[in-house]
PDB file of C-alpha atoms in Angstrom:
ATOM      1  CA  MET A 168      -3.666  21.891  30.188  1.00  0.00           C
ATOM      2  CA  ASN A 169       0.371  21.305  28.844  1.00  0.00           C
ATOM      3  CA  ASN A 170       0.937  21.512  25.097  1.00  0.00           C
ATOM      4  CA  SER A 171       1.640  17.972  23.113  1.00  0.00           C
ATOM      5  CA  GLU A 172       2.555  17.123  19.893  1.00  0.00           C
ATOM      6  CA  LEU A 173       1.611  14.088  17.986  1.00  0.00           C
ATOM      7  CA  LEU A 174       3.350  11.517  15.869  1.00  0.00           C
ATOM      8  CA  PHE A 175       1.400   8.654  14.085  1.00  0.00           C
ATOM      9  CA  LEU A 176       2.344   5.940  11.920  1.00  0.00           C
ATOM     10  CA  TYR A 177      -0.177   3.676  10.210  1.00  0.00           C
ATOM     11  CA  ASP A 178       0.456   1.393   6.558  1.00  0.00           C
ATOM     12  CA  ALA A 179      -1.287   0.389   3.558  1.00  0.00           C
ATOM     13  CA  GLN A 180      -1.023  -2.526   2.002  1.00  0.00           C
ATOM     14  CA  LEU A 181      -3.059  -3.152  -1.287  1.00  0.00           C
ATOM     15  CA  ALA A 182      -5.448  -0.454  -0.153  1.00  0.00           C
ATOM     16  CA  ASN A 183      -6.683   3.288  -1.351  1.00  0.00           C
ATOM     17  CA  PRO A 184      -5.801   5.404   2.005  1.00  0.00           C
ATOM     18  CA  ASN A 185      -7.601   8.451   0.572  1.00  0.00           C
ATOM     19  CA  GLY A 186      -9.222   8.404  -2.597  1.00  0.00           C
ATOM     20  CA  ASP A 187      -8.984  11.929  -4.770  1.00  0.00           C
ATOM     21  CA  PRO A 188     -12.503  12.550  -6.182  1.00  0.00           C
ATOM     22  CA  ASP A 189     -11.241  15.476  -8.708  1.00  0.00           C
ATOM     23  CA  ASP A 190      -8.717  12.349 -10.033  1.00  0.00           C
ATOM     24  CA  GLU A 191     -11.205   9.379 -10.076  1.00  0.00           C
ATOM     25  CA  ASN A 192     -10.721   8.429  -6.577  1.00  0.00           C
ATOM     26  CA  ARG A 193      -6.964   7.343  -7.312  1.00  0.00           C
ATOM     27  CA  PRO A 194      -4.733   7.501  -4.419  1.00  0.00           C
ATOM     28  CA  ARG A 195      -3.706  11.355  -3.234  1.00  0.00           C
ATOM     29  CA  MET A 196      -0.320  11.299  -4.657  1.00  0.00           C
ATOM     30  CA  ASP A 197       2.833  13.980  -4.645  1.00  0.00           C
ATOM     31  CA  TYR A 198       3.926  12.232  -8.113  1.00  0.00           C
ATOM     32  CA  GLN A 199       7.176  14.643  -8.180  1.00  0.00           C
ATOM     33  CA  SER A 200       8.300  12.763  -4.669  1.00  0.00           C
ATOM     34  CA  ARG A 201       6.436   9.969  -4.988  1.00  0.00           C
ATOM     35  CA  ARG A 202       4.942  10.206  -1.481  1.00  0.00           C
ATOM     36  CA  ASN A 203       1.407   9.025  -0.933  1.00  0.00           C
ATOM     37  CA  LEU A 204      -1.112  11.903   0.745  1.00  0.00           C
ATOM     38  CA  VAL A 205      -3.824  11.399   3.353  1.00  0.00           C
ATOM     39  CA  SER A 206      -5.529  14.333   4.458  1.00  0.00           C
ATOM     40  CA  ASP A 207      -6.098  15.469   7.770  1.00  0.00           C
ATOM     41  CA  VAL A 208      -9.937  15.475   7.264  1.00  0.00           C
ATOM     42  CA  ARG A 209      -9.639  12.112   6.455  1.00  0.00           C
ATOM     43  CA  LEU A 210      -7.961  11.257   9.858  1.00  0.00           C
ATOM     44  CA  LYS A 211     -10.462  12.954  11.854  1.00  0.00           C
ATOM     45  CA  ARG A 212     -13.352  11.339  10.356  1.00  0.00           C
ATOM     46  CA  TYR A 213     -11.791   7.851  11.688  1.00  0.00           C
ATOM     47  CA  ILE A 214     -11.807   9.269  14.691  1.00  0.00           C
ATOM     48  CA  ARG A 215     -14.842  10.659  14.635  1.00  0.00           C
ATOM     49  CA  ASP A 216     -16.549   7.441  13.927  1.00  0.00           C
ATOM     50  CA  TYR A 217     -14.633   5.637  16.668  1.00  0.00           C
ATOM     51  CA  LEU A 218     -15.868   8.162  19.156  1.00  0.00           C
ATOM     52  CA  GLN A 219     -19.162   8.194  17.845  1.00  0.00           C
ATOM     53  CA  ASP A 220     -19.292   4.110  17.872  1.00  0.00           C
ATOM     54  CA  ALA A 221     -18.029   4.594  21.720  1.00  0.00           C
ATOM     55  CA  GLY A 222     -21.303   6.104  22.448  1.00  0.00           C
ATOM     56  CA  HIS A 223     -19.755   9.986  22.643  1.00  0.00           C
ATOM     57  CA  GLU A 224     -22.222  12.652  21.478  1.00  0.00           C
ATOM     58  CA  LEU A 225     -20.885  14.794  18.036  1.00  0.00           C
ATOM     59  CA  TYR A 226     -21.441  17.575  16.170  1.00  0.00           C
ATOM     60  CA  VAL A 227     -20.043  16.347  13.228  1.00  0.00           C
ATOM     61  CA  ALA A 228     -21.254  12.835  13.378  1.00  0.00           C
ATOM     62  CA  GLN A 229     -22.899  10.035  10.957  1.00  0.00           C
ATOM     63  CA  PRO A 230     -26.773  10.761  10.625  1.00  0.00           C
ATOM     64  CA  ARG A 231     -29.034   7.802  11.234  1.00  0.00           C
ATOM     65  CA  GLN A 232     -30.585   6.118   8.190  1.00  0.00           C
ATOM     66  CA  GLY A 233     -32.854   8.149   6.225  1.00  0.00           C
ATOM     67  CA  GLU A 234     -31.990  11.354   8.460  1.00  0.00           C
ATOM     68  CA  VAL A 235     -31.036  14.604   7.060  1.00  0.00           C
ATOM     69  CA  VAL A 236     -29.240  16.841   9.860  1.00  0.00           C
ATOM     70  CA  THR A 237     -28.274  20.474   9.551  1.00  0.00           C
ATOM     71  CA  ALA A 238     -25.881  22.204  11.520  1.00  0.00           C
ATOM     72  CA  ASP A 239     -28.502  24.304  13.343  1.00  0.00           C
ATOM     73  CA  LYS A 240     -30.902  20.887  13.855  1.00  0.00           C
ATOM     74  CA  ARG A 241     -27.789  19.103  15.563  1.00  0.00           C
ATOM     75  CA  LEU A 242     -27.349  21.961  18.140  1.00  0.00           C
ATOM     76  CA  GLN A 243     -31.029  22.014  18.550  1.00  0.00           C
ATOM     77  CA  THR A 244     -31.191  18.183  19.485  1.00  0.00           C
ATOM     78  CA  VAL A 245     -28.026  18.966  22.035  1.00  0.00           C
ATOM     79  CA  LEU A 246     -30.112  21.496  23.730  1.00  0.00           C
ATOM     80  CA  GLY A 247     -33.377  19.796  23.833  1.00  0.00           C
ATOM     81  CA  GLY A 248     -34.992  21.486  21.121  1.00  0.00           C
ATOM     82  CA  LYS A 249     -33.968  25.230  21.881  1.00  0.00           C
ATOM     83  CA  LYS A 250     -32.501  27.339  19.684  1.00  0.00           C
ATOM     84  CA  PRO A 251     -28.568  28.232  20.531  1.00  0.00           C
ATOM     85  CA  THR A 252     -27.563  31.103  21.722  1.00  0.00           C
ATOM     86  CA  VAL A 253     -24.015  32.366  23.088  1.00  0.00           C
ATOM     87  CA  LYS A 254     -24.859  31.503  26.435  1.00  0.00           C
ATOM     88  CA  ASP A 255     -25.158  27.535  25.488  1.00  0.00           C
ATOM     89  CA  LEU A 256     -21.721  27.649  24.193  1.00  0.00           C
ATOM     90  CA  PRO A 257     -20.459  26.064  27.647  1.00  0.00           C
ATOM     91  CA  GLU A 258     -22.998  23.248  27.499  1.00  0.00           C
ATOM     92  CA  ILE A 259     -22.624  22.911  23.496  1.00  0.00           C
ATOM     93  CA  LEU A 260     -18.636  22.116  24.411  1.00  0.00           C
ATOM     94  CA  ASP A 261     -19.210  20.107  27.644  1.00  0.00           C
ATOM     95  CA  GLN A 262     -21.620  17.756  25.308  1.00  0.00           C
ATOM     96  CA  LEU A 263     -19.801  17.375  22.081  1.00  0.00           C
ATOM     97  CA  MET A 264     -16.222  16.008  22.101  1.00  0.00           C
ATOM     98  CA  ASP A 265     -15.499  16.559  18.649  1.00  0.00           C
ATOM     99  CA  ILE A 266     -15.885  20.413  18.834  1.00  0.00           C
ATOM    100  CA  ARG A 267     -13.671  20.210  22.287  1.00  0.00           C
ATOM    101  CA  LEU A 268     -10.725  18.254  20.203  1.00  0.00           C
ATOM    102  CA  PHE A 269     -11.165  19.864  16.688  1.00  0.00           C
ATOM    103  CA  GLY A 270     -13.213  23.232  16.886  1.00  0.00           C
ATOM    104  CA  ALA A 271     -16.035  23.909  14.860  1.00  0.00           C
ATOM    105  CA  THR A 272     -17.899  27.009  13.032  1.00  0.00           C
ATOM    106  CA  MET A 273     -21.319  26.718  14.664  1.00  0.00           C
ATOM    107  CA  PRO A 274     -24.590  28.660  13.970  1.00  0.00           C
ATOM    108  CA  ILE A 275     -25.075  30.801  17.268  1.00  0.00           C
ATOM    109  CA  LYS A 276     -26.695  33.982  17.410  1.00  0.00           C
ATOM    110  CA  GLY A 277     -24.455  36.505  20.186  1.00  0.00           C
ATOM    111  CA  GLU A 278     -26.263  38.820  22.361  1.00  0.00           C
ATOM    112  CA  GLY A 279     -27.373  41.054  19.864  1.00  0.00           C
ATOM    113  CA  GLY A 280     -26.591  38.629  16.289  1.00  0.00           C
ATOM    114  CA  GLY A 281     -28.632  38.576  13.701  1.00  0.00           C
ATOM    115  CA  ALA A 282     -29.690  35.932  11.352  1.00  0.00           C
ATOM    116  CA  GLY A 283     -26.757  34.140   9.564  1.00  0.00           C
ATOM    117  CA  SER A 284     -24.547  34.912  12.830  1.00  0.00           C
ATOM    118  CA  SER A 285     -22.158  31.809  13.908  1.00  0.00           C
ATOM    119  CA  ILE A 286     -19.317  31.326  16.360  1.00  0.00           C
ATOM    120  CA  GLN A 287     -15.963  29.901  15.495  1.00  0.00           C
ATOM    121  CA  VAL A 288     -14.001  27.784  18.146  1.00  0.00           C
ATOM    122  CA  THR A 289     -10.925  26.996  16.789  1.00  0.00           C
ATOM    123  CA  GLY A 290      -9.660  23.598  17.721  1.00  0.00           C
ATOM    124  CA  PRO A 291      -6.898  22.748  20.107  1.00  0.00           C
ATOM    125  CA  VAL A 292      -5.860  19.456  18.412  1.00  0.00           C
ATOM    126  CA  GLN A 293      -4.527  19.712  14.747  1.00  0.00           C
ATOM    127  CA  PHE A 294      -3.432  17.305  12.262  1.00  0.00           C
ATOM    128  CA  THR A 295      -1.113  18.229   9.199  1.00  0.00           C
ATOM    129  CA  TRP A 296      -1.447  16.400   6.158  1.00  0.00           C
ATOM    130  CA  GLY A 297      -0.103  12.418   6.265  1.00  0.00           C
ATOM    131  CA  TYR A 298       2.622  11.372   3.414  1.00  0.00           C
ATOM    132  CA  SER A 299       4.380   8.374   3.107  1.00  0.00           C
ATOM    133  CA  LEU A 300       8.201   7.933   4.136  1.00  0.00           C
ATOM    134  CA  ASN A 301       8.814   5.508   1.308  1.00  0.00           C
ATOM    135  CA  HIS A 302       8.256   6.211  -2.314  1.00  0.00           C
ATOM    136  CA  VAL A 303       4.749   4.752  -3.335  1.00  0.00           C
ATOM    137  CA  ASP A 304       3.899   2.623  -6.288  1.00  0.00           C
ATOM    138  CA  LEU A 305       0.314   2.424  -7.862  1.00  0.00           C
ATOM    139  CA  VAL A 306      -1.206  -1.213  -8.658  1.00  0.00           C
ATOM    140  CA  ASN A 307      -2.171  -0.902 -12.234  1.00  0.00           C
ATOM    141  CA  SER A 308      -6.275   0.061 -12.155  1.00  0.00           C
ATOM    142  CA  TYR A 309      -8.373  -3.137 -12.463  1.00  0.00           C
ATOM    143  CA  THR A 310     -11.877  -2.407 -13.877  1.00  0.00           C
ATOM    144  CA  ILE A 311     -14.685  -3.802 -11.578  1.00  0.00           C
ATOM    145  CA  SER A 312     -18.072  -3.980 -12.574  1.00  0.00           C
ATOM    146  CA  SER A 313     -21.251  -4.120 -10.881  1.00  0.00           C
ATOM    147  CA  ARG A 314     -24.554  -6.096 -11.982  1.00  0.00           C
ATOM    148  CA  PHE A 315     -27.039  -3.211 -11.883  1.00  0.00           C
ATOM    149  CA  SER A 316     -27.508  -1.134 -14.457  1.00  0.00           C
ATOM    150  CA  SER A 317     -26.769   2.814 -14.592  1.00  0.00           C
ATOM    151  CA  GLN A 318     -30.352   3.770 -16.232  1.00  0.00           C
ATOM    152  CA  ASP A 319     -33.865   1.906 -16.106  1.00  0.00           C
ATOM    153  CA  GLU A 320     -33.611   1.391 -19.948  1.00  0.00           C
ATOM    154  CA  LYS A 321     -30.033   0.077 -19.808  1.00  0.00           C
ATOM    155  CA  ASN A 322     -29.207  -3.898 -19.049  1.00  0.00           C
ATOM    156  CA  GLN A 323     -25.756  -4.065 -18.885  1.00  0.00           C
ATOM    157  CA  GLY A 324     -24.474  -3.589 -15.468  1.00  0.00           C
ATOM    158  CA  THR A 325     -21.956  -0.439 -14.806  1.00  0.00           C
ATOM    159  CA  PHE A 326     -18.046  -0.366 -14.747  1.00  0.00           C
ATOM    160  CA  GLY A 327     -15.672   1.528 -12.799  1.00  0.00           C
ATOM    161  CA  LYS A 328     -11.665   1.635 -11.897  1.00  0.00           C
ATOM    162  CA  ASP A 329     -10.125   0.202  -8.853  1.00  0.00           C
ATOM    163  CA  TYR A 330      -7.046   2.267  -7.704  1.00  0.00           C
ATOM    164  CA  ARG A 331      -4.990   0.991  -4.796  1.00  0.00           C
ATOM    165  CA  VAL A 332      -1.021   1.452  -3.594  1.00  0.00           C
ATOM    166  CA  TYR A 333       1.373  -1.639  -2.988  1.00  0.00           C
ATOM    167  CA  TYR A 334       2.507  -0.257   0.242  1.00  0.00           C
ATOM    168  CA  SER A 335       2.484   2.667   2.001  1.00  0.00           C
ATOM    169  CA  LEU A 336       4.132   3.720   5.398  1.00  0.00           C
ATOM    170  CA  LEU A 337       2.281   6.969   6.110  1.00  0.00           C
ATOM    171  CA  THR A 338       3.047   9.282   9.119  1.00  0.00           C
ATOM    172  CA  PHE A 339       1.021  12.488  10.397  1.00  0.00           C
ATOM    173  CA  ALA A 340       2.301  15.323  13.084  1.00  0.00           C
ATOM    174  CA  GLY A 341      -0.023  17.014  15.019  1.00  0.00           C
ATOM    175  CA  VAL A 342      -0.463  19.479  17.964  1.00  0.00           C
ATOM    176  CA  VAL A 343      -2.683  19.947  21.125  1.00  0.00           C
ATOM    177  CA  SER A 344      -2.618  24.080  21.996  1.00  0.00           C
ATOM    178  CA  GLY A 345      -2.752  23.598  25.801  1.00  0.00           C
ATOM    179  CA  LYS A 346      -4.141  27.599  25.482  1.00  0.00           C
ATOM    180  CA  ARG A 347      -6.764  26.585  23.033  1.00  0.00           C
ATOM    181  CA  ALA A 348      -7.828  24.012  25.143  1.00  0.00           C
ATOM    182  CA  GLU A 349      -9.111  26.265  27.787  1.00  0.00           C
ATOM    183  CA  ILE A 350     -11.101  27.733  25.576  1.00  0.00           C
ATOM    184  CA  SER A 351     -12.743  24.481  23.853  1.00  0.00           C
ATOM    185  CA  ARG A 352     -13.050  22.912  27.455  1.00  0.00           C
ATOM    186  CA  LEU A 353     -10.980  19.974  26.625  1.00  0.00           C
ATOM    187  CA  THR A 354      -9.870  17.680  29.175  1.00  0.00           C
ATOM    188  CA  GLU A 355      -7.469  14.775  29.969  1.00  0.00           C
ATOM    189  CA  SER A 356      -9.836  12.510  29.666  1.00  0.00           C
ATOM    190  CA  ASP A 357     -10.861  13.506  25.968  1.00  0.00           C
ATOM    191  CA  LEU A 358      -6.979  13.100  25.140  1.00  0.00           C
ATOM    192  CA  ALA A 359      -7.267   9.807  26.773  1.00  0.00           C
ATOM    193  CA  TRP A 360     -10.007   8.978  23.804  1.00  0.00           C
ATOM    194  CA  LEU A 361      -8.322  10.561  21.579  1.00  0.00           C
ATOM    195  CA  ASP A 362      -4.789   8.483  22.252  1.00  0.00           C
ATOM    196  CA  GLN A 363      -6.991   5.229  21.943  1.00  0.00           C
ATOM    197  CA  ALA A 364      -8.790   6.334  18.893  1.00  0.00           C
ATOM    198  CA  LEU A 365      -5.657   6.586  17.315  1.00  0.00           C
ATOM    199  CA  VAL A 366      -4.454   3.288  17.536  1.00  0.00           C
ATOM    200  CA  GLU A 367      -7.545   1.343  17.015  1.00  0.00           C
ATOM    201  CA  ALA A 368     -10.003   3.440  14.873  1.00  0.00           C
ATOM    202  CA  ILE A 369      -8.331   2.727  11.475  1.00  0.00           C
ATOM    203  CA  PRO A 370      -9.010  -1.260  11.510  1.00  0.00           C
ATOM    204  CA  LEU A 371     -12.398  -0.784  13.066  1.00  0.00           C
ATOM    205  CA  GLN A 372     -13.440   1.648  10.161  1.00  0.00           C
ATOM    206  CA  THR A 373     -12.241  -0.767   6.997  1.00  0.00           C
ATOM    207  CA  THR A 374     -14.379  -0.951   4.222  1.00  0.00           C
ATOM    208  CA  ARG A 375     -13.259  -2.438   0.602  1.00  0.00           C
ATOM    209  CA  SER A 376     -10.865   0.319  -0.641  1.00  0.00           C
ATOM    210  CA  LYS A 377      -9.454   0.314   3.346  1.00  0.00           C
ATOM    211  CA  ILE A 378      -8.935  -3.159   4.106  1.00  0.00           C
ATOM    212  CA  GLY A 379      -5.273  -3.981   4.515  1.00  0.00           C
ATOM    213  CA  GLN A 380      -4.632  -0.819   6.722  1.00  0.00           C
ATOM    214  CA  PHE A 381      -3.131  -0.901  10.416  1.00  0.00           C
ATOM    215  CA  PRO A 382      -1.647   1.514  13.241  1.00  0.00           C
ATOM    216  CA  ARG A 383       2.092   0.752  13.526  1.00  0.00           C
ATOM    217  CA  LEU A 384       3.511   3.937  16.115  1.00  0.00           C
ATOM    218  CA  TYR A 385       1.605   6.212  18.328  1.00  0.00           C
ATOM    219  CA  MET A 386       3.426   8.894  20.081  1.00  0.00           C
ATOM    220  CA  ARG A 387       2.161  11.901  22.060  1.00  0.00           C
ATOM    221  CA  VAL A 388       4.841  14.186  23.431  1.00  0.00           C
ATOM    222  CA  GLU A 389       3.137  16.073  26.634  1.00  0.00           C
ATOM    223  CA  TYR A 390       5.368  19.091  27.317  1.00  0.00           C
ATOM    224  CA  VAL A 391       5.843  20.755  31.099  1.00  0.00           C
ATOM    225  CA  ASP A 392       4.023  23.940  30.001  1.00  0.00           C
ATOM    226  CA  ASP A 393       1.316  25.464  27.588  1.00  0.00           C
ATOM    227  CA  ARG A 394       4.428  27.542  25.135  1.00  0.00           C
ATOM    228  CA  THR A 395       6.544  24.267  24.280  1.00  0.00           C
ATOM    229  CA  VAL A 396       6.608  23.494  20.664  1.00  0.00           C
ATOM    230  CA  LEU A 397       9.600  21.339  19.324  1.00  0.00           C
ATOM    231  CA  GLY A 398       8.813  21.095  15.571  1.00  0.00           C
ATOM    232  CA  ASP A 399       7.461  17.872  13.387  1.00  0.00           C
ATOM    233  CA  TRP A 400       8.611  14.604  14.976  1.00  0.00           C
ATOM    234  CA  ARG A 401       8.465  12.932  11.396  1.00  0.00           C
ATOM    235  CA  GLU A 402      11.505  14.587  10.341  1.00  0.00           C
ATOM    236  CA  LEU A 403      13.715  12.670  12.975  1.00  0.00           C
ATOM    237  CA  LEU A 404      12.543   9.367  11.395  1.00  0.00           C
ATOM    238  CA  ASP A 405      14.798   7.651   8.749  1.00  0.00           C
ATOM    239  CA  LEU A 406      13.945   5.116   6.507  1.00  0.00           C
ATOM    240  CA  ASP A 407      16.926   3.022   5.065  1.00  0.00           C
ATOM    241  CA  GLU A 408      15.036   1.978   2.090  1.00  0.00           C
ATOM    242  CA  LYS A 409      12.536   3.497   0.545  1.00  0.00           C
ATOM    243  CA  GLU A 410      11.885   1.801  -3.025  1.00  0.00           C
ATOM    244  CA  ASN A 411       9.874  -1.007  -3.729  1.00  0.00           C
ATOM    245  CA  LEU A 412       8.331  -2.076  -0.389  1.00  0.00           C
ATOM    246  CA  ARG A 413       5.960  -4.324   0.063  1.00  0.00           C
ATOM    247  CA  SER A 414       4.768  -5.277   3.117  1.00  0.00           C
ATOM    248  CA  THR A 415       5.632  -4.058   7.005  1.00  0.00           C
ATOM    249  CA  ALA A 416       8.443  -6.865   6.927  1.00  0.00           C
ATOM    250  CA  ASP A 417      10.503  -4.514   3.985  1.00  0.00           C
ATOM    251  CA  VAL A 418      10.399  -1.466   6.727  1.00  0.00           C
ATOM    252  CA  ARG A 419      13.552  -0.607   8.663  1.00  0.00           C
ATOM    253  CA  LEU A 420      12.952   2.547  10.363  1.00  0.00           C
ATOM    254  CA  ARG A 421      15.810   4.302  12.463  1.00  0.00           C
ATOM    255  CA  VAL A 422      14.835   6.545  15.480  1.00  0.00           C
ATOM    256  CA  ASP A 423      18.188   7.725  16.381  1.00  0.00           C
ATOM    257  CA  ARG A 424      17.688  11.021  16.049  1.00  0.00           C
ATOM    258  CA  LEU A 425      13.940  10.930  17.323  1.00  0.00           C
ATOM    259  CA  VAL A 426      15.736   9.212  20.605  1.00  0.00           C
ATOM    260  CA  ALA A 427      18.385  11.806  20.825  1.00  0.00           C
ATOM    261  CA  ARG A 428      15.889  14.939  20.559  1.00  0.00           C
ATOM    262  CA  ILE A 429      14.074  13.590  23.535  1.00  0.00           C
ATOM    263  CA  THR A 430      17.176  13.092  25.627  1.00  0.00           C
ATOM    264  CA  GLU A 431      18.007  16.515  24.658  1.00  0.00           C
ATOM    265  CA  ALA A 432      14.727  17.767  26.109  1.00  0.00           C
ATOM    266  CA  ARG A 433      14.117  15.836  28.645  1.00  0.00           C
ATOM    267  CA  ALA A 434      13.611  18.851  30.973  1.00  0.00           C
ATOM    268  CA  ARG A 435      10.721  20.284  28.649  1.00  0.00           C
ATOM    269  CA  ILE A 436       9.052  16.970  28.583  1.00  0.00           C
ATOM    270  CA  ALA A 437       6.724  15.592  31.099  1.00  0.00           C
ATOM    271  CA  ALA A 438       5.468  12.048  29.320  1.00  0.00           C
ATOM    272  CA  VAL A 439       6.102  10.314  26.312  1.00  0.00           C
ATOM    273  CA  HIS A 440       3.067   8.798  25.627  1.00  0.00           C
ATOM    274  CA  LEU A 441       3.666   5.880  23.387  1.00  0.00           C
ATOM    275  CA  TRP A 442       2.022   2.578  21.214  1.00  0.00           C
ATOM    276  CA  GLN A 443       4.106   0.510  19.260  1.00  0.00           C
ATOM    277  CA  HIS A 444       2.521  -2.638  16.971  1.00  0.00           C
ATOM    278  CA  PRO A 445       3.669  -5.656  18.330  1.00  0.00           C
ATOM    279  CA  ASP A 446       4.543  -6.742  14.813  1.00  0.00           C
ATOM    280  CA  PHE A 447       6.295  -3.382  14.074  1.00  0.00           C
ATOM    281  CA  ARG A 448       9.944  -2.915  15.325  1.00  0.00           C
ATOM    282  CA  VAL A 449      12.059   0.367  14.897  1.00  0.00           C
ATOM    283  CA  TRP A 450      16.001   0.311  14.589  1.00  0.00           C
ATOM    284  CA  TYR A 451      18.660   1.897  16.857  1.00  0.00           C
ATOM    285  CA  GLY A 452      21.926   1.657  16.219  1.00  0.00           C
ATOM    286  CA  ALA A 453      22.483  -2.049  14.673  1.00  0.00           C
ATOM    287  CA  GLU A 454      19.631  -3.472  16.657  1.00  0.00           C
ATOM    288  CA  SER A 455      15.540  -3.391  16.221  1.00  0.00           C
ATOM    289  CA  VAL A 456      13.983  -2.606  19.396  1.00  0.00           C
ATOM    290  CA  ARG A 457      10.992  -1.308  20.982  1.00  0.00           C
ATOM    291  CA  LEU A 458      10.736   2.371  21.392  1.00  0.00           C
ATOM    292  CA  ALA A 459       9.743   2.422  24.755  1.00  0.00           C
ATOM    293  CA  ASP A 460      12.757   0.763  25.844  1.00  0.00           C
ATOM    294  CA  VAL A 461      14.948   2.931  24.114  1.00  0.00           C
ATOM    295  CA  ILE A 462      13.733   6.237  25.634  1.00  0.00           C
ATOM    296  CA  ASP A 463      13.137   4.388  29.270  1.00  0.00           C
ATOM    297  CA  SER A 464      17.020   3.738  28.768  1.00  0.00           C
ATOM    298  CA  ALA A 465      17.859   7.273  27.845  1.00  0.00           C
ATOM    299  CA  ALA A 466      15.411   9.358  29.802  1.00  0.00           C
ATOM    300  CA  ALA A 467      13.657   6.962  32.576  1.00  0.00           C
ATOM    301  CA  GLY A 468       9.802   7.578  34.022  1.00  0.00           C
ATOM    302  CA  LEU A 469       9.267   9.672  30.313  1.00  0.00           C
ATOM    303  CA  VAL A 470       7.333   6.746  28.801  1.00  0.00           C
ATOM    304  CA  VAL A 471       3.510   6.707  29.477  1.00  0.00           C
ATOM    305  CA  PRO A 472       1.537   3.757  27.500  1.00  0.00           C
ATOM    306  CA  VAL A 473      -1.283   4.549  26.115  1.00  0.00           C
ATOM    307  CA  GLU A 474      -4.435   3.386  27.883  1.00  0.00           C
ATOM    308  CA  THR A 475      -6.857   1.221  25.539  1.00  0.00           C
ATOM    309  CA  GLY A 476      -9.853  -0.089  26.818  1.00  0.00           C
ATOM    310  CA  LEU A 477     -12.122   2.781  27.665  1.00  0.00           C
ATOM    311  CA  LYS A 478     -15.435   2.005  28.232  1.00  0.00           C
ATOM    312  CA  ALA A 479     -18.559   3.321  26.229  1.00  0.00           C
ATOM    313  CA  GLY A 480     -19.970   6.811  27.384  1.00  0.00           C
ATOM    314  CA  SER A 481     -17.216   7.291  29.676  1.00  0.00           C
ATOM    315  CA  GLN A 482     -16.191  11.082  29.840  1.00  0.00           C
TER     316      GLN A 482
END
């Protein structure tokens, strides 16, 4: 499998993209730069939940109601009830897509392994933490109440805080390692599911604090080999105005340097797997454009539209 690098943008309007449990669940922020932050774990959770809903077997899955699942029990279930050993690793990888994608540490005994031994598979797909391209303003907290009492002897309900951002244009970078893909048994079909999950998962996993979030742009640059890495594609995006953004309509995102990088590296790129929300435009020169049109003009034949509509259970 070839290396790929990923670029993913989504936005959040009057939502809490990733609450910090150590800070009253406020949106994660770099207050010095006024950037909104989202962890890679939060993004992987969206992907895993989407894949599980689509019928795929996962290692880190949402348990059924009332079910308590340990790592060892999960692997035993996959193996039909038997204790996992190192010889079972290929079968485990073939059955559990999230390990093929993201890797895992599993309680699997080796040939002479004793109690507590484990095996680690480093996932070929890794994401950075996401950050906002714009300077983000937080909504003043509102107190929310519950009709339920916090203790049996109390009659009044409980109160909490509701923290949100006005608008955040969030962007992630990621990589797919071709060499690690061989070890984890990652397939091209798995990558197609990853592409689809990134463009569909977030609106389908909406909760009260996450409503108002939509994917806007996804690009997976697939290289011609398993050695090429060109770097963080986010650094090639330029936002004209970073202050006081309140909706997608306020965004003027320039892709001139990104298109130039693709043109310069044309010989090292096998394909650009691309999806763009129909309501999201980017700017190239003085024009508002579809990114696929500009790339096709600069480097014809590279753009491959991201496939959607994959059926549940297909591998």
